[in-house]
Amino acid sequence: MSIPKDSIRQASEGSIHLDALRGAAALIVFANHTRALYFSSLLKPAQPAHALAVQRPSTQQSIVPEGFGEIKFASEAVVIFFVLSGYLVGGSVIRSLRTARWSWRVYLTKRITRLWIVLIPAILIGVTLDYVGIHISGPGSVYTQPAGMELGVAFKLFERFHPTVLIGNALFLEGILVPFPGTNASIWSLVNEFWYYLAFPLAALALATKRHWLLRLTWGIGACAILIFVGWPIAILFPIWVFGALASVLPRKLSLKQAKGLSWISGALLLVGMFGVRLLPVRAVQAEYIVGLLTSLLLWCVVQQTSPAKEGLYKTVAGFFSRISYTLYLFHLPMAVFLCGLLNSPWHGWAYTPKNVAMYLASDTVIVILVYGLWRLFESNTDLIRAKVFERERRMS
């Protein structure tokens, strides 16, 4: 997801743990989606695609369509992303307001450049892969949304190639005015984040400043108008994003020893919570709020680990997957569906044999390698492009 990393020292243990959490969340979403293209759940038989379609989980009656759950943590992982984003982006908004350094121009430039640098290529490359994949994978492939496939990404596929759909997604209108583009259903959470980026500063300006009451009222109405416009499925998750922002400003009074101990405890609670809301018939919105609160608690504990981070494999791996997490999130589904069309056509569910698992892992490895190349091409240049945008704005002003 689209989370800057400028709120705590990069060399601290806390920052490395945040990297690990962010990278793990991206890998959970990635592995969950790719697994569902080949294998049924280990805990329950495959469900019809419409039951497990990739969508905002709050639009479902429960986080488990029927009965007890399965090994599918994608929606919980997205909630973790929301809390991380709220912590870092929302926290930066609060600090800017407190120090009288707030600027809509600077804020929106940073946010939009960060989002578009990956989003626009992901939309274009994704639909290109879908179009090619449809024509080379043959009849009965994954692109026909065959019966028994868990991941619902190929319904009415050609309708989602229309230019208005692509433009609407680039303008963060997926799920509001247009469907997701091609098979790239993961875009829904990025749309949420964009509108949270707009609503939160308006709400903060309305509540936390000493400006004239009429101006504050205008800002408050603006925040409410945004949440009304985007609709219930997006608005209901906004408080979870705010949890992260609030965690960034809570007093930090733990000793290093206390922070480490409570981090282990809160991390264990988060894992238990993630399993619990999958295995129990919990309504989606309740599950999301449970995971969001537990993630916020974990963040508050982790960032108080301010001792210098040690060099090693953990730091390297955490940093790598954190850096590519946004690119991985936005590009993985069209790539995974394309490879599935090549490896498994006509589509059929795979048994858990050593050969099939090895092919699946090899496919995922190829995707990670390709994503890294795309990260180098696009996302890694964010600061450079952003600097050029600011320079152009400076010259025009």
mmCIF file of C-alpha atoms in Angstrom:
data_model
loop_
_atom_site.group_PDB
_atom_site.id
_atom_site.type_symbol
_atom_site.label_atom_id
_atom_site.label_comp_id
_atom_site.label_asym_id
_atom_site.label_seq_id
_atom_site.Cartn_x
_atom_site.Cartn_y
_atom_site.Cartn_z
ATOM 1 C CA MET A 1 0.000 0.000 0.000
ATOM 2 C CA SER A 2 0.909 3.657 -0.193
ATOM 3 C CA ILE A 3 2.663 4.363 3.071
ATOM 4 C CA PRO A 4 5.591 6.773 3.397
ATOM 5 C CA LYS A 5 8.200 5.930 5.964
ATOM 6 C CA ASP A 6 9.261 9.242 7.405
ATOM 7 C CA SER A 7 7.737 9.334 10.851
ATOM 8 C CA ILE A 8 10.313 7.472 12.923
ATOM 9 C CA ARG A 9 14.044 6.911 12.667
ATOM 10 C CA GLN A 10 14.826 4.375 10.009
ATOM 11 C CA ALA A 11 17.625 2.815 12.066
ATOM 12 C CA SER A 12 15.448 1.958 15.081
ATOM 13 C CA GLU A 13 14.171 -1.483 15.962
ATOM 14 C CA GLY A 14 10.660 -0.092 15.805
ATOM 15 C CA SER A 15 11.043 1.023 12.206
ATOM 16 C CA ILE A 16 12.292 -2.416 11.176
ATOM 17 C CA HIS A 17 9.340 -4.064 12.889
ATOM 18 C CA LEU A 18 7.009 -1.710 11.003
ATOM 19 C CA ASP A 19 8.746 -2.747 7.785
ATOM 20 C CA ALA A 20 8.196 -6.383 8.715
ATOM 21 C CA LEU A 21 4.522 -5.812 9.497
ATOM 22 C CA ARG A 22 3.963 -3.965 6.248
ATOM 23 C CA GLY A 23 5.807 -6.571 4.180
ATOM 24 C CA ALA A 24 4.011 -9.431 5.922
ATOM 25 C CA ALA A 25 0.619 -7.839 5.229
ATOM 26 C CA ALA A 26 1.467 -7.548 1.528
ATOM 27 C CA LEU A 27 2.641 -11.168 1.394
ATOM 28 C CA ILE A 28 -0.524 -12.371 3.122
ATOM 29 C CA VAL A 29 -2.710 -10.694 0.507
ATOM 30 C CA PHE A 30 -0.466 -11.946 -2.308
ATOM 31 C CA ALA A 31 -0.291 -15.564 -1.111
ATOM 32 C CA ASN A 32 -3.994 -15.680 -0.312
ATOM 33 C CA HIS A 33 -4.992 -14.564 -3.795
ATOM 34 C CA THR A 34 -2.543 -16.776 -5.657
ATOM 35 C CA ARG A 35 -3.425 -19.817 -3.557
ATOM 36 C CA ALA A 36 -7.111 -19.351 -4.380
ATOM 37 C CA LEU A 37 -6.303 -19.507 -8.106
ATOM 38 C CA TYR A 38 -5.064 -23.094 -7.788
ATOM 39 C CA PHE A 39 -5.981 -24.736 -4.497
ATOM 40 C CA SER A 40 -8.991 -24.961 -2.239
ATOM 41 C CA SER A 41 -8.725 -23.921 1.372
ATOM 42 C CA LEU A 42 -7.081 -26.319 3.772
ATOM 43 C CA LEU A 43 -9.915 -25.855 6.255
ATOM 44 C CA LYS A 44 -13.002 -26.047 4.062
ATOM 45 C CA PRO A 45 -13.947 -27.140 0.542
ATOM 46 C CA ALA A 46 -13.812 -24.675 -2.317
ATOM 47 C CA GLN A 47 -16.738 -22.256 -2.422
ATOM 48 C CA PRO A 48 -18.339 -20.795 -5.540
ATOM 49 C CA ALA A 49 -16.447 -17.800 -6.838
ATOM 50 C CA HIS A 50 -19.224 -15.352 -6.009
ATOM 51 C CA ALA A 51 -18.943 -16.251 -2.318
ATOM 52 C CA LEU A 52 -15.262 -15.408 -2.051
ATOM 53 C CA ALA A 53 -15.005 -12.647 -4.625
ATOM 54 C CA VAL A 54 -12.332 -10.074 -3.907
ATOM 55 C CA GLN A 55 -14.275 -7.128 -2.534
ATOM 56 C CA ARG A 56 -14.584 -4.785 0.398
ATOM 57 C CA PRO A 57 -15.218 -7.267 3.213
ATOM 58 C CA SER A 58 -17.742 -4.971 4.898
ATOM 59 C CA THR A 59 -20.082 -5.508 1.941
ATOM 60 C CA GLN A 60 -20.508 -9.112 3.039
ATOM 61 C CA GLN A 61 -22.812 -10.213 5.849
ATOM 62 C CA SER A 62 -19.992 -11.960 7.647
ATOM 63 C CA ILE A 63 -16.317 -12.378 7.128
ATOM 64 C CA VAL A 64 -17.040 -16.067 6.547
ATOM 65 C CA PRO A 65 -19.686 -16.729 3.859
ATOM 66 C CA GLU A 66 -20.981 -19.945 5.415
ATOM 67 C CA GLY A 67 -20.146 -21.712 8.638
ATOM 68 C CA PHE A 68 -16.556 -21.693 9.785
ATOM 69 C CA GLY A 69 -13.629 -20.167 8.018
ATOM 70 C CA GLU A 70 -10.561 -20.934 6.009
ATOM 71 C CA ILE A 71 -6.956 -19.852 5.730
ATOM 72 C CA LYS A 72 -7.717 -16.516 4.169
ATOM 73 C CA PHE A 73 -6.358 -13.424 5.873
ATOM 74 C CA ALA A 74 -6.394 -11.014 2.928
ATOM 75 C CA SER A 75 -9.076 -8.736 4.331
ATOM 76 C CA GLU A 76 -7.389 -8.641 7.741
ATOM 77 C CA ALA A 77 -4.086 -7.801 6.084
ATOM 78 C CA VAL A 78 -5.728 -4.868 4.303
ATOM 79 C CA VAL A 79 -6.994 -3.620 7.667
ATOM 80 C CA ILE A 80 -3.379 -3.713 8.883
ATOM 81 C CA PHE A 81 -2.433 -1.580 5.876
ATOM 82 C CA PHE A 82 -5.138 0.926 6.774
ATOM 83 C CA VAL A 83 -3.873 1.257 10.337
ATOM 84 C CA LEU A 84 -0.270 1.644 9.148
ATOM 85 C CA SER A 85 -1.344 4.275 6.656
ATOM 86 C CA GLY A 86 -3.329 6.136 9.298
ATOM 87 C CA TYR A 87 -0.376 5.985 11.660
ATOM 88 C CA LEU A 88 2.107 7.388 9.165
ATOM 89 C CA VAL A 89 0.020 9.653 6.933
ATOM 90 C CA GLY A 90 -2.537 10.704 9.542
ATOM 91 C CA GLY A 91 0.206 11.176 12.092
ATOM 92 C CA SER A 92 2.078 13.489 9.724
ATOM 93 C CA VAL A 93 -1.097 15.557 9.265
ATOM 94 C CA ILE A 94 -1.513 15.985 13.022
ATOM 95 C CA ARG A 95 2.133 16.977 13.485
ATOM 96 C CA SER A 96 1.922 19.493 10.649
ATOM 97 C CA LEU A 97 -1.154 21.097 12.187
ATOM 98 C CA ARG A 98 0.422 21.207 15.630
ATOM 99 C CA THR A 99 3.550 22.951 14.332
ATOM 100 C CA ALA A 100 1.659 25.289 11.974
ATOM 101 C CA ARG A 101 3.377 23.799 8.925
ATOM 102 C CA TRP A 102 0.235 22.473 7.265
ATOM 103 C CA SER A 103 -0.059 22.975 3.486
ATOM 104 C CA TRP A 104 -2.746 21.474 1.293
ATOM 105 C CA ARG A 105 -0.534 21.921 -1.762
ATOM 106 C CA VAL A 106 2.403 20.024 -0.283
ATOM 107 C CA TYR A 107 0.210 17.340 1.228
ATOM 108 C CA LEU A 108 -1.820 16.610 -1.900
ATOM 109 C CA THR A 109 1.244 16.673 -4.128
ATOM 110 C CA LYS A 110 2.946 14.081 -1.949
ATOM 111 C CA ARG A 111 -0.095 11.846 -1.727
ATOM 112 C CA ILE A 112 -1.156 11.956 -5.389
ATOM 113 C CA THR A 113 2.340 11.484 -6.807
ATOM 114 C CA ARG A 114 2.848 8.555 -4.465
ATOM 115 C CA LEU A 115 -0.375 6.902 -5.582
ATOM 116 C CA TRP A 116 -0.299 7.575 -9.321
ATOM 117 C CA ILE A 117 3.319 6.553 -9.913
ATOM 118 C CA VAL A 118 2.289 2.939 -9.332
ATOM 119 C CA LEU A 119 -1.467 2.989 -9.867
ATOM 120 C CA ILE A 120 -1.536 4.203 -13.482
ATOM 121 C CA PRO A 121 1.065 1.680 -14.726
ATOM 122 C CA ALA A 122 -0.692 -1.057 -12.747
ATOM 123 C CA ILE A 123 -4.007 -0.314 -14.457
ATOM 124 C CA LEU A 124 -2.519 -0.202 -17.958
ATOM 125 C CA ILE A 125 -0.202 -3.183 -17.602
ATOM 126 C CA GLY A 126 -2.887 -5.173 -15.790
ATOM 127 C CA VAL A 127 -5.550 -4.827 -18.478
ATOM 128 C CA THR A 128 -2.933 -5.526 -21.150
ATOM 129 C CA LEU A 129 -2.023 -8.790 -19.442
ATOM 130 C CA ASP A 130 -5.710 -9.639 -19.115
ATOM 131 C CA TYR A 131 -6.393 -8.952 -22.795
ATOM 132 C CA VAL A 132 -3.430 -11.029 -23.955
ATOM 133 C CA GLY A 133 -4.176 -13.772 -21.442
ATOM 134 C CA ILE A 134 -7.761 -14.149 -22.625
ATOM 135 C CA HIS A 135 -6.597 -14.766 -26.187
ATOM 136 C CA ILE A 136 -3.736 -17.172 -25.488
ATOM 137 C CA SER A 137 -5.078 -19.259 -22.594
ATOM 138 C CA GLY A 138 -7.824 -21.032 -24.516
ATOM 139 C CA PRO A 139 -11.404 -22.050 -23.649
ATOM 140 C CA GLY A 140 -12.271 -22.905 -20.072
ATOM 141 C CA SER A 141 -9.370 -20.912 -18.660
ATOM 142 C CA VAL A 142 -9.275 -18.851 -15.487
ATOM 143 C CA TYR A 143 -10.509 -15.866 -17.524
ATOM 144 C CA THR A 144 -13.905 -17.546 -17.994
ATOM 145 C CA GLN A 145 -14.516 -17.598 -14.217
ATOM 146 C CA PRO A 146 -14.922 -21.404 -14.164
ATOM 147 C CA ALA A 147 -17.148 -23.065 -11.608
ATOM 148 C CA GLY A 148 -15.326 -24.014 -8.428
ATOM 149 C CA MET A 149 -12.650 -21.311 -8.570
ATOM 150 C CA GLU A 150 -12.604 -19.403 -5.301
ATOM 151 C CA LEU A 151 -11.237 -16.084 -6.523
ATOM 152 C CA GLY A 152 -13.977 -14.082 -8.226
ATOM 153 C CA VAL A 153 -12.085 -11.727 -10.532
ATOM 154 C CA ALA A 154 -13.246 -12.587 -14.059
ATOM 155 C CA PHE A 155 -16.998 -11.884 -14.050
ATOM 156 C CA LYS A 156 -18.044 -9.735 -17.067
ATOM 157 C CA LEU A 157 -14.375 -9.178 -17.821
ATOM 158 C CA PHE A 158 -14.665 -7.356 -21.147
ATOM 159 C CA GLU A 159 -16.928 -4.714 -19.615
ATOM 160 C CA ARG A 160 -14.052 -3.764 -17.329
ATOM 161 C CA PHE A 161 -11.715 -2.945 -20.224
ATOM 162 C CA HIS A 162 -13.729 0.132 -21.206
ATOM 163 C CA PRO A 163 -11.785 3.437 -21.127
ATOM 164 C CA THR A 164 -14.277 4.969 -18.701
ATOM 165 C CA VAL A 165 -13.540 2.161 -16.263
ATOM 166 C CA LEU A 166 -9.791 2.726 -16.553
ATOM 167 C CA ILE A 167 -10.103 6.492 -16.139
ATOM 168 C CA GLY A 168 -12.499 6.065 -13.219
ATOM 169 C CA ASN A 169 -10.027 3.819 -11.441
ATOM 170 C CA ALA A 170 -7.216 6.296 -12.028
ATOM 171 C CA LEU A 171 -9.469 8.895 -10.383
ATOM 172 C CA PHE A 172 -10.141 6.588 -7.401
ATOM 173 C CA LEU A 173 -13.781 5.932 -8.246
ATOM 174 C CA GLU A 174 -13.706 2.121 -8.198
ATOM 175 C CA GLY A 175 -16.658 0.785 -6.250
ATOM 176 C CA ILE A 176 -18.254 4.242 -6.299
ATOM 177 C CA LEU A 177 -18.965 4.875 -9.983
ATOM 178 C CA VAL A 178 -17.021 2.173 -11.853
ATOM 179 C CA PRO A 179 -15.990 -1.477 -11.331
ATOM 180 C CA PHE A 180 -12.374 -2.562 -10.920
ATOM 181 C CA PRO A 181 -10.268 -2.774 -14.119
ATOM 182 C CA GLY A 182 -9.866 -6.227 -15.659
ATOM 183 C CA THR A 183 -8.942 -8.768 -13.002
ATOM 184 C CA ASN A 184 -7.272 -6.236 -10.698
ATOM 185 C CA ALA A 185 -9.791 -6.367 -7.868
ATOM 186 C CA SER A 186 -7.192 -5.336 -5.280
ATOM 187 C CA ILE A 187 -7.537 -1.679 -6.252
ATOM 188 C CA TRP A 188 -10.536 -1.286 -3.912
ATOM 189 C CA SER A 189 -8.393 -0.622 -0.836
ATOM 190 C CA LEU A 190 -6.338 2.033 -2.597
ATOM 191 C CA VAL A 191 -9.567 3.871 -3.377
ATOM 192 C CA ASN A 192 -10.414 3.777 0.319
ATOM 193 C CA GLU A 193 -7.054 5.259 1.214
ATOM 194 C CA PHE A 194 -7.328 8.120 -1.256
ATOM 195 C CA TRP A 195 -10.633 9.300 0.164
ATOM 196 C CA TYR A 196 -9.344 8.877 3.717
ATOM 197 C CA TYR A 197 -6.400 11.081 2.724
ATOM 198 C CA LEU A 198 -8.919 13.820 1.891
ATOM 199 C CA ALA A 199 -11.399 13.296 4.716
ATOM 200 C CA PHE A 200 -8.931 13.124 7.590
ATOM 201 C CA PRO A 201 -7.248 16.540 7.166
ATOM 202 C CA LEU A 202 -10.673 18.153 6.774
ATOM 203 C CA ALA A 203 -11.876 16.496 9.978
ATOM 204 C CA ALA A 204 -8.647 17.382 11.792
ATOM 205 C CA LEU A 205 -8.866 21.015 10.674
ATOM 206 C CA ALA A 206 -12.457 21.159 11.866
ATOM 207 C CA LEU A 207 -11.689 19.693 15.286
ATOM 208 C CA ALA A 208 -8.150 20.687 16.149
ATOM 209 C CA THR A 209 -7.705 24.332 15.154
ATOM 210 C CA LYS A 210 -8.720 27.696 16.569
ATOM 211 C CA ARG A 211 -9.899 29.152 13.267
ATOM 212 C CA HIS A 212 -13.223 30.918 12.835
ATOM 213 C CA TRP A 213 -16.169 28.659 13.587
ATOM 214 C CA LEU A 214 -17.629 29.102 10.097
ATOM 215 C CA LEU A 215 -14.404 27.891 8.485
ATOM 216 C CA ARG A 216 -14.260 24.945 10.840
ATOM 217 C CA LEU A 217 -17.871 24.125 10.041
ATOM 218 C CA THR A 218 -17.052 24.201 6.324
ATOM 219 C CA TRP A 219 -14.177 21.769 6.821
ATOM 220 C CA GLY A 220 -16.387 19.463 8.873
ATOM 221 C CA ILE A 221 -19.114 19.522 6.239
ATOM 222 C CA GLY A 222 -16.477 18.723 3.618
ATOM 223 C CA ALA A 223 -15.306 15.664 5.542
ATOM 224 C CA CYS A 224 -18.891 14.444 5.987
ATOM 225 C CA ALA A 225 -19.669 15.072 2.313
ATOM 226 C CA ILE A 226 -16.729 12.904 1.260
ATOM 227 C CA LEU A 227 -17.819 10.026 3.472
ATOM 228 C CA ILE A 228 -21.384 10.291 2.182
ATOM 229 C CA PHE A 229 -20.189 10.392 -1.441
ATOM 230 C CA VAL A 230 -17.995 7.302 -1.172
ATOM 231 C CA GLY A 231 -20.731 5.257 0.457
ATOM 232 C CA TRP A 232 -21.070 2.945 3.423
ATOM 233 C CA PRO A 233 -18.522 0.223 2.479
ATOM 234 C CA ILE A 234 -15.726 2.812 2.338
ATOM 235 C CA ALA A 235 -16.899 5.161 5.075
ATOM 236 C CA ILE A 236 -17.367 2.394 7.655
ATOM 237 C CA LEU A 237 -13.641 1.591 7.572
ATOM 238 C CA PHE A 238 -12.513 5.213 8.002
ATOM 239 C CA PRO A 239 -12.420 4.990 11.835
ATOM 240 C CA ILE A 240 -10.012 2.057 11.520
ATOM 241 C CA TRP A 241 -7.675 4.297 9.516
ATOM 242 C CA VAL A 242 -8.087 6.949 12.206
ATOM 243 C CA PHE A 243 -7.055 4.406 14.873
ATOM 244 C CA GLY A 244 -3.589 4.483 13.346
ATOM 245 C CA ALA A 245 -3.473 8.279 13.367
ATOM 246 C CA LEU A 246 -4.478 8.355 17.033
ATOM 247 C CA ALA A 247 -1.841 5.745 17.895
ATOM 248 C CA SER A 248 0.787 8.091 16.470
ATOM 249 C CA VAL A 249 -0.010 10.829 18.999
ATOM 250 C CA LEU A 250 -0.602 8.762 22.141
ATOM 251 C CA PRO A 251 1.968 9.412 24.897
ATOM 252 C CA ARG A 252 4.979 7.110 24.696
ATOM 253 C CA LYS A 253 6.014 6.325 28.244
ATOM 254 C CA LEU A 254 7.128 2.709 28.004
ATOM 255 C CA SER A 255 10.678 1.744 28.823
ATOM 256 C CA LEU A 256 12.567 -0.198 26.179
ATOM 257 C CA LYS A 257 12.092 -3.418 28.144
ATOM 258 C CA GLN A 258 8.373 -2.783 28.560
ATOM 259 C CA ALA A 259 7.997 -1.908 24.878
ATOM 260 C CA LYS A 260 9.646 -5.147 23.782
ATOM 261 C CA GLY A 261 7.591 -7.293 26.147
ATOM 262 C CA LEU A 262 4.299 -5.641 25.268
ATOM 263 C CA SER A 263 5.150 -5.850 21.551
ATOM 264 C CA TRP A 264 5.384 -9.628 21.823
ATOM 265 C CA ILE A 265 2.113 -9.785 23.742
ATOM 266 C CA SER A 266 0.242 -7.448 21.387
ATOM 267 C CA GLY A 267 1.658 -9.254 18.365
ATOM 268 C CA ALA A 268 0.390 -12.561 19.744
ATOM 269 C CA LEU A 269 -3.004 -10.991 20.416
ATOM 270 C CA LEU A 270 -3.155 -9.764 16.821
ATOM 271 C CA LEU A 271 -2.434 -13.244 15.472
ATOM 272 C CA VAL A 272 -5.052 -14.772 17.762
ATOM 273 C CA GLY A 273 -7.519 -12.113 16.690
ATOM 274 C CA MET A 274 -6.846 -12.722 13.006
ATOM 275 C CA PHE A 275 -7.407 -16.452 13.412
ATOM 276 C CA GLY A 276 -10.393 -15.913 15.657
ATOM 277 C CA VAL A 277 -12.341 -13.702 13.265
ATOM 278 C CA ARG A 278 -11.716 -16.222 10.481
ATOM 279 C CA LEU A 279 -12.739 -19.273 12.467
ATOM 280 C CA LEU A 280 -15.785 -17.818 14.206
ATOM 281 C CA PRO A 281 -18.977 -16.553 12.525
ATOM 282 C CA VAL A 282 -18.095 -12.906 13.160
ATOM 283 C CA ARG A 283 -19.696 -10.133 11.123
ATOM 284 C CA ALA A 284 -17.218 -8.443 8.794
ATOM 285 C CA VAL A 285 -17.304 -4.983 10.308
ATOM 286 C CA GLN A 286 -16.780 -6.407 13.802
ATOM 287 C CA ALA A 287 -13.842 -8.477 12.573
ATOM 288 C CA GLU A 288 -12.266 -5.479 10.889
ATOM 289 C CA TYR A 289 -12.542 -3.327 13.992
ATOM 290 C CA ILE A 290 -11.061 -6.065 16.181
ATOM 291 C CA VAL A 291 -8.061 -6.438 13.878
ATOM 292 C CA GLY A 292 -7.743 -2.656 13.564
ATOM 293 C CA LEU A 293 -7.674 -2.070 17.326
ATOM 294 C CA LEU A 294 -5.176 -4.874 17.906
ATOM 295 C CA THR A 295 -2.948 -3.546 15.133
ATOM 296 C CA SER A 296 -3.056 -0.058 16.636
ATOM 297 C CA LEU A 297 -2.007 -1.471 20.008
ATOM 298 C CA LEU A 298 0.868 -3.319 18.371
ATOM 299 C CA LEU A 299 2.048 -0.184 16.578
ATOM 300 C CA TRP A 300 1.972 1.866 19.772
ATOM 301 C CA CYS A 301 4.185 -0.711 21.485
ATOM 302 C CA VAL A 302 6.532 -1.343 18.562
ATOM 303 C CA VAL A 303 7.449 2.282 17.832
ATOM 304 C CA GLN A 304 8.651 2.693 21.405
ATOM 305 C CA GLN A 305 11.498 0.301 20.622
ATOM 306 C CA THR A 306 13.913 3.118 19.841
ATOM 307 C CA SER A 307 17.198 1.254 20.215
ATOM 308 C CA PRO A 308 19.334 0.977 17.047
ATOM 309 C CA ALA A 309 18.371 -1.924 14.805
ATOM 310 C CA LYS A 310 20.868 -4.701 14.293
ATOM 311 C CA GLU A 311 22.079 -5.595 10.831
ATOM 312 C CA GLY A 312 21.050 -9.023 9.652
ATOM 313 C CA LEU A 313 18.691 -11.139 7.588
ATOM 314 C CA TYR A 314 15.570 -9.944 9.411
ATOM 315 C CA LYS A 315 16.301 -6.303 8.668
ATOM 316 C CA THR A 316 17.174 -7.059 5.042
ATOM 317 C CA VAL A 317 14.107 -9.177 4.301
ATOM 318 C CA ALA A 318 11.752 -6.852 6.171
ATOM 319 C CA GLY A 319 13.107 -3.843 4.304
ATOM 320 C CA PHE A 320 12.878 -5.543 0.914
ATOM 321 C CA PHE A 321 9.253 -6.615 1.183
ATOM 322 C CA SER A 322 8.257 -3.330 2.801
ATOM 323 C CA ARG A 323 9.761 -1.373 -0.096
ATOM 324 C CA ILE A 324 8.009 -3.394 -2.791
ATOM 325 C CA SER A 325 4.738 -3.904 -0.871
ATOM 326 C CA TYR A 326 2.767 -1.205 -2.692
ATOM 327 C CA THR A 327 3.927 -2.379 -6.118
ATOM 328 C CA LEU A 328 3.337 -6.016 -5.170
ATOM 329 C CA TYR A 329 -0.157 -5.215 -3.962
ATOM 330 C CA LEU A 330 -1.239 -3.391 -7.123
ATOM 331 C CA PHE A 331 0.396 -5.638 -9.729
ATOM 332 C CA HIS A 332 0.107 -9.162 -8.340
ATOM 333 C CA LEU A 333 -3.441 -10.160 -9.339
ATOM 334 C CA PRO A 334 -3.279 -9.613 -13.134
ATOM 335 C CA MET A 335 0.148 -11.285 -13.153
ATOM 336 C CA ALA A 336 -1.074 -14.241 -11.110
ATOM 337 C CA VAL A 337 -4.182 -14.707 -13.256
ATOM 338 C CA PHE A 338 -2.059 -14.506 -16.429
ATOM 339 C CA LEU A 339 0.348 -17.197 -15.191
ATOM 340 C CA CYS A 340 -2.577 -19.335 -14.048
ATOM 341 C CA GLY A 341 -4.017 -19.096 -17.560
ATOM 342 C CA LEU A 342 -0.733 -20.455 -18.914
ATOM 343 C CA LEU A 343 -0.166 -23.166 -16.300
ATOM 344 C CA ASN A 344 -3.713 -24.361 -15.680
ATOM 345 C CA SER A 345 -5.860 -24.253 -18.803
ATOM 346 C CA PRO A 346 -8.573 -25.391 -18.994
ATOM 347 C CA TRP A 347 -8.847 -24.425 -15.349
ATOM 348 C CA HIS A 348 -9.276 -27.092 -12.682
ATOM 349 C CA GLY A 349 -8.562 -27.172 -8.981
ATOM 350 C CA TRP A 350 -5.173 -28.580 -8.078
ATOM 351 C CA ALA A 351 -4.544 -31.234 -5.468
ATOM 352 C CA TYR A 352 -1.903 -30.538 -2.836
ATOM 353 C CA THR A 353 0.828 -32.689 -4.378
ATOM 354 C CA PRO A 354 4.562 -31.862 -4.147
ATOM 355 C CA LYS A 355 4.683 -31.155 -7.876
ATOM 356 C CA ASN A 356 1.704 -28.796 -7.832
ATOM 357 C CA VAL A 357 2.922 -26.962 -4.741
ATOM 358 C CA ALA A 358 6.359 -26.559 -6.332
ATOM 359 C CA MET A 359 4.795 -25.122 -9.511
ATOM 360 C CA TYR A 360 2.671 -22.752 -7.429
ATOM 361 C CA LEU A 361 5.685 -21.542 -5.429
ATOM 362 C CA ALA A 362 7.699 -21.124 -8.627
ATOM 363 C CA SER A 363 4.893 -19.025 -10.098
ATOM 364 C CA ASP A 364 4.805 -16.804 -7.012
ATOM 365 C CA THR A 365 8.579 -16.426 -7.110
ATOM 366 C CA VAL A 366 8.419 -15.277 -10.734
ATOM 367 C CA ILE A 367 5.799 -12.693 -9.789
ATOM 368 C CA VAL A 368 7.949 -11.318 -6.946
ATOM 369 C CA ILE A 369 10.938 -11.016 -9.300
ATOM 370 C CA LEU A 370 8.846 -9.213 -11.913
ATOM 371 C CA VAL A 371 7.345 -6.952 -9.259
ATOM 372 C CA TYR A 372 10.809 -6.000 -8.091
ATOM 373 C CA GLY A 373 11.660 -4.944 -11.633
ATOM 374 C CA LEU A 374 8.490 -2.859 -11.810
ATOM 375 C CA TRP A 375 9.331 -1.330 -8.431
ATOM 376 C CA ARG A 376 12.705 -0.271 -9.788
ATOM 377 C CA LEU A 377 11.026 1.170 -12.854
ATOM 378 C CA PHE A 378 8.252 3.112 -11.119
ATOM 379 C CA GLU A 379 7.943 3.270 -7.336
ATOM 380 C CA SER A 380 11.646 3.632 -6.553
ATOM 381 C CA ASN A 381 11.612 6.921 -8.493
ATOM 382 C CA THR A 382 8.873 8.456 -6.337
ATOM 383 C CA ASP A 383 11.145 10.938 -4.567
ATOM 384 C CA LEU A 384 12.762 12.023 -7.837
ATOM 385 C CA ILE A 385 9.442 12.593 -9.589
ATOM 386 C CA ARG A 386 7.989 14.312 -6.550
ATOM 387 C CA ALA A 387 10.981 16.667 -6.401
ATOM 388 C CA LYS A 388 10.473 17.568 -10.057
ATOM 389 C CA VAL A 389 6.799 18.285 -9.423
ATOM 390 C CA PHE A 390 7.649 20.557 -6.497
ATOM 391 C CA GLU A 391 10.288 22.327 -8.554
ATOM 392 C CA ARG A 392 7.810 22.938 -11.349
ATOM 393 C CA GLU A 393 5.245 24.252 -8.872
ATOM 394 C CA ARG A 394 7.872 26.569 -7.397
ATOM 395 C CA ARG A 395 8.712 27.995 -10.796
ATOM 396 C CA MET A 396 5.064 28.545 -11.645
ATOM 397 C CA SER A 397 4.299 30.310 -8.369
#
